[in-house]
């Protein structure tokens, strides 16, 4: 574009010579330049206006589309319900191995108030307090009269309470349907089921979500609408669970124990038939978790799964079996039991003095720490760790409870000779009773690994071999001897050939540094029947004490063993085990034949 | 010739005002504005009784007031549309002066009605919010300055208008009223864009805004929390926004029915900032889309009509007015559907509020007056091969 000067000299001179006003030329050129500039800016503005119009159009379309998407999505808090509600309400049931209901759903209602719709605040508050005595009339009045347009009064009410609220006749008190999780057996199997609460919550529906135990572990499956109408079948046996809990509670009371746990496991499938932890709670009304102090003191704490304890002499059988498997000893090999052994400033001694030497079987039967420690030295730290790891004692159990993965055994920081010796009699390694039950099952079922599970299994899937079947049989024999003539003589149940090992471990002080000398964890790990193993039972009592035969006794032989024996006596028939009846000589019926 | 090209109306002796008005006005936009006003009254019937009840007034108190102010606004709008561009400019500049003085004296004579921001003059029977009247006035003044800068030897209008915008924004921010400040800045930006802002500068400004936003996000916890709250797809259903999105969901396609809506009981701003939620709940997506379409028609038609406009002042002022009108509607609805972070802004012509209605009427009147059909001298252009058009 050529730029014309405002006062081109040639034209000015020409105009002057003609006597015209040269300013007119300047004005003319100025006008041209102005017009050109305007033209340019107009064209530019035209383009930019199109852009602006396009942008605004797009923005309005975006808002419109977003409105459309939003209006077709489901409402969070349903109030007038023009569109459907799809919070999944039918959570799958949970049943035991025989199909008996452990957890189901019940339709109830939640009560809420909309103060702007209320007719008479005072009457409503007064009548509500009559129905729900724990409500505070003054507080209700303050809430009704306040800014709130909506407030929850009760999360769940019974049909009777609902009728009473209806009878108040107050239009501002309203109900929202609630599917409530119901545990018809109350406290039974509380720790396994865990409990459920409300997740996403709307007025006319609320999502039930698991908060602990199986309910939380299988939350997705249970809450999946596809599975509604189906049931989650656990390996638990409701009647056995009831018997176990009842006996355990009785034993805990007699022994003045602080807590107790029991695990009953199928020796081949790893199915947990019963798992109890006391004290327990009602999953229909879960207590609040402790906000201070030790979480293990809360009834919510699952001692059988979450509790990590030094389980004492019950571990001796692992060292004995491994030593036999490795060919280091056999059942009859004599072991030096002269104590004490001193190692790194630590003395290992026995409860009694058992004389200069005992056979391997008798080390187990008499429960000699010195003897088993000497065997463990022969095995060595590395092989011991390998063997315990192969039994699953050094890692968290895969049990399908949300709490299980958190229970990782506490291992010695440096696993050397001293640790090898102490671990052989169950000190320095803390595991849960469930760990112990699973390891006993693996060791005693013929020597194949079992994986503990809470879900009903079809048939037996043999795991990897951990020990030969001969050694497994010898281990069962040694455990049977313990009951027949050793520390667990109270554990003999007529007809069921119980074998087992006691463990009485002093409790470590919470402050660290040493052990209490008047608090023990008493454990009895047993298998029955010993000649044809079917079940493993681990019973653990926390700080039991009983005055018997003239002295205060805490050892497992006096505490855990009788409780376990009673459990077996009650549970074995329920499990369908046929007792072995010793032949009574000549029977009353004489067969004759002619 | 010059007269025709630069937009002053050719005087046809004896041409009566009303027929000419009817011939030249954008009838589509006028109809849309009237429909919007009607919808505003309809929604006022739905949204304001809870408020009236809360304040112990007769249920339709606010509807009556809305109808009264709406009437005033419509009269103001029609009078304004009949003015020529020069008169619009003169009155706009005067109005800006008056509104600015009123704004400046707010801290001394204003009241905050207990809402924490001093924005109103209380006049006994009602209240006046000067910033509402300031907006159209500012657009007119800024357009005038920018248009003047396009004259040969004109004043540096763009810088002057920027300085003016800065002063106005500072006064508004002191109230504080960031919503109106943002609108003023946006209006100025659009006009500056139209008046020929260089692209390099536009890109630089965009970069500065993005970087400033990131800086604020990283350094101001308050700001970061608001943005996080906005970005978080989960929304607390007990907040205003939660109630609003819920109401929109509740409404579905055809709504829950007239008078059946619940959201108006829970939302304190149901009759102003969240009126669209009330519309969505009671009348459904159908009405909402209608409202959006009405705003779109008004804004986009104004832009399209202004494309043909030759007069820089008319073009700039018209674009600025249409832009702030449109963007105000966009922000209001964008907040309700969570496209934008929470920001209180009224929905022009639909939300309740006397000042907003009357000022909106005047602003739309100015816009309609500026978009009236005028002879543009394009034939002269073609004949003279001017403006780069070959």
PDB file of C-alpha atoms in Angstrom, chain A residues 30-31 33-35 37-39 41-46 48-53 56-57 59-60 62-64 66-68 70-83 114 116 149, chain B residues 6 150-152 190 193-197 199 234 246 248-250 252-253 256 262 265 276 285 288-289 292 295-296 299 303 306-307 310 312 315 319 323 326-327 330 333 337 339 381 386-387 389:
ATOM      1  CA  UNK A  30      -6.534  13.392   5.177  1.00  0.00           C
ATOM      2  CA  UNK A  31     -10.053  12.229   4.455  1.00  0.00           C
ATOM      3  CA  UNK A  33      -6.332   8.281   4.761  1.00  0.00           C
ATOM      4  CA  UNK A  34      -9.047   8.306   7.398  1.00  0.00           C
ATOM      5  CA  UNK A  35     -11.354   6.306   5.216  1.00  0.00           C
ATOM      6  CA  UNK A  37      -7.942   3.365   8.148  1.00  0.00           C
ATOM      7  CA  UNK A  38     -11.600   2.905   8.955  1.00  0.00           C
ATOM      8  CA  UNK A  39     -11.976   0.421   6.190  1.00  0.00           C
ATOM      9  CA  UNK A  41     -10.398  -1.563  11.064  1.00  0.00           C
ATOM     10  CA  UNK A  42     -13.892  -2.388   9.879  1.00  0.00           C
ATOM     11  CA  UNK A  43     -12.725  -5.482   8.039  1.00  0.00           C
ATOM     12  CA  UNK A  44     -10.703  -6.571  11.029  1.00  0.00           C
ATOM     13  CA  UNK A  45     -13.681  -5.962  13.288  1.00  0.00           C
ATOM     14  CA  UNK A  46     -15.924  -7.964  10.970  1.00  0.00           C
ATOM     15  CA  UNK A  48     -13.366 -10.585  15.057  1.00  0.00           C
ATOM     16  CA  UNK A  49     -17.104 -10.137  15.495  1.00  0.00           C
ATOM     17  CA  UNK A  50     -17.651 -13.445  13.730  1.00  0.00           C
ATOM     18  CA  UNK A  51     -15.140 -15.001  16.116  1.00  0.00           C
ATOM     19  CA  UNK A  52     -16.924 -13.475  19.118  1.00  0.00           C
ATOM     20  CA  UNK A  53     -20.324 -14.616  17.901  1.00  0.00           C
ATOM     21  CA  UNK A  56     -20.572 -17.062  22.549  1.00  0.00           C
ATOM     22  CA  UNK A  57     -22.574 -19.553  20.552  1.00  0.00           C
ATOM     23  CA  UNK A  59     -20.298 -21.232  25.244  1.00  0.00           C
ATOM     24  CA  UNK A  60     -24.103 -21.233  25.280  1.00  0.00           C
ATOM     25  CA  UNK A  62     -21.736 -25.981  26.205  1.00  0.00           C
ATOM     26  CA  UNK A  63     -23.920 -24.704  29.044  1.00  0.00           C
ATOM     27  CA  UNK A  64     -26.986 -26.168  27.362  1.00  0.00           C
ATOM     28  CA  UNK A  66     -24.099 -29.606  30.374  1.00  0.00           C
ATOM     29  CA  UNK A  67     -27.605 -28.787  31.619  1.00  0.00           C
ATOM     30  CA  UNK A  68     -28.929 -31.661  29.543  1.00  0.00           C
ATOM     31  CA  UNK A  70     -26.892 -33.012  34.439  1.00  0.00           C
ATOM     32  CA  UNK A  71     -30.655 -33.173  34.211  1.00  0.00           C
ATOM     33  CA  UNK A  72     -30.546 -36.716  32.864  1.00  0.00           C
ATOM     34  CA  UNK A  73     -28.194 -37.946  35.600  1.00  0.00           C
ATOM     35  CA  UNK A  74     -29.512 -39.391  38.809  1.00  0.00           C
ATOM     36  CA  UNK A  75     -30.258 -37.073  41.727  1.00  0.00           C
ATOM     37  CA  UNK A  76     -28.069 -37.374  44.793  1.00  0.00           C
ATOM     38  CA  UNK A  77     -30.610 -36.274  47.340  1.00  0.00           C
ATOM     39  CA  UNK A  78     -34.044 -37.191  46.152  1.00  0.00           C
ATOM     40  CA  UNK A  79     -36.708 -34.761  47.185  1.00  0.00           C
ATOM     41  CA  UNK A  80     -39.554 -34.754  44.723  1.00  0.00           C
ATOM     42  CA  UNK A  81     -38.318 -37.678  42.626  1.00  0.00           C
ATOM     43  CA  UNK A  82     -39.153 -37.016  39.014  1.00  0.00           C
ATOM     44  CA  UNK A  83     -36.465 -39.406  37.902  1.00  0.00           C
ATOM     45  CA  UNK A 114     -38.324 -30.359  57.363  1.00  0.00           C
ATOM     46  CA  UNK A 116     -40.422 -25.119  57.141  1.00  0.00           C
ATOM     47  CA  UNK A 149     -34.427 -26.648  56.310  1.00  0.00           C
TER      48      UNK A 149
ATOM     49  CA  UNK B   6     -21.002   7.537   8.892  1.00  0.00           C
ATOM     50  CA  UNK B 150      -9.505   5.712  15.518  1.00  0.00           C
ATOM     51  CA  UNK B 151      -9.784   9.256  14.232  1.00  0.00           C
ATOM     52  CA  UNK B 152      -6.786  10.890  12.656  1.00  0.00           C
ATOM     53  CA  UNK B 190     -13.944  -7.496  24.248  1.00  0.00           C
ATOM     54  CA  UNK B 193     -10.169  -6.953  21.010  1.00  0.00           C
ATOM     55  CA  UNK B 194     -12.614  -5.536  18.509  1.00  0.00           C
ATOM     56  CA  UNK B 195     -10.830  -2.209  18.275  1.00  0.00           C
ATOM     57  CA  UNK B 196      -7.813  -4.064  16.978  1.00  0.00           C
ATOM     58  CA  UNK B 197      -5.722  -5.431  19.787  1.00  0.00           C
ATOM     59  CA  UNK B 199      -2.573 -10.755  18.506  1.00  0.00           C
ATOM     60  CA  UNK B 234     -17.806 -35.124  44.402  1.00  0.00           C
ATOM     61  CA  UNK B 246     -29.449 -31.708  42.677  1.00  0.00           C
ATOM     62  CA  UNK B 248     -31.343 -29.771  38.009  1.00  0.00           C
ATOM     63  CA  UNK B 249     -31.045 -33.565  38.254  1.00  0.00           C
ATOM     64  CA  UNK B 250     -34.351 -33.742  40.037  1.00  0.00           C
ATOM     65  CA  UNK B 252     -35.193 -34.218  34.485  1.00  0.00           C
ATOM     66  CA  UNK B 253     -36.653 -33.371  31.107  1.00  0.00           C
ATOM     67  CA  UNK B 256     -41.293 -32.072  38.775  1.00  0.00           C
ATOM     68  CA  UNK B 262     -38.139 -28.142  46.781  1.00  0.00           C
ATOM     69  CA  UNK B 265     -36.855 -23.850  50.250  1.00  0.00           C
ATOM     70  CA  UNK B 276     -32.002 -21.341  36.844  1.00  0.00           C
ATOM     71  CA  UNK B 285     -34.698 -29.074  30.828  1.00  0.00           C
ATOM     72  CA  UNK B 288     -33.792 -24.162  30.677  1.00  0.00           C
ATOM     73  CA  UNK B 289     -32.928 -24.805  27.054  1.00  0.00           C
ATOM     74  CA  UNK B 292     -30.452 -20.487  26.935  1.00  0.00           C
ATOM     75  CA  UNK B 295     -29.976 -15.437  25.423  1.00  0.00           C
ATOM     76  CA  UNK B 296     -28.115 -16.983  22.510  1.00  0.00           C
ATOM     77  CA  UNK B 299     -26.329 -12.058  21.796  1.00  0.00           C
ATOM     78  CA  UNK B 303     -23.099  -9.541  16.911  1.00  0.00           C
ATOM     79  CA  UNK B 306     -23.053  -5.298  14.213  1.00  0.00           C
ATOM     80  CA  UNK B 307     -20.839  -6.952  11.601  1.00  0.00           C
ATOM     81  CA  UNK B 310     -19.730   1.013   9.854  1.00  0.00           C
ATOM     82  CA  UNK B 312     -16.780   2.387  15.111  1.00  0.00           C
ATOM     83  CA  UNK B 315     -19.888  -1.264  16.697  1.00  0.00           C
ATOM     84  CA  UNK B 319     -20.457  -5.402  21.065  1.00  0.00           C
ATOM     85  CA  UNK B 323     -20.871  -9.259  25.488  1.00  0.00           C
ATOM     86  CA  UNK B 326     -24.246 -12.628  27.368  1.00  0.00           C
ATOM     87  CA  UNK B 327     -21.363 -13.352  29.659  1.00  0.00           C
ATOM     88  CA  UNK B 330     -23.287 -17.568  30.887  1.00  0.00           C
ATOM     89  CA  UNK B 333     -25.836 -20.654  34.400  1.00  0.00           C
ATOM     90  CA  UNK B 337     -24.079 -26.557  36.318  1.00  0.00           C
ATOM     91  CA  UNK B 339     -18.805 -25.411  34.700  1.00  0.00           C
ATOM     92  CA  UNK B 381     -18.137   1.930  -0.894  1.00  0.00           C
ATOM     93  CA  UNK B 386     -13.019   1.908  -0.771  1.00  0.00           C
ATOM     94  CA  UNK B 387     -12.141   0.013   2.370  1.00  0.00           C
ATOM     95  CA  UNK B 389     -12.913  -4.110  -0.975  1.00  0.00           C
TER      96      UNK B 389
END
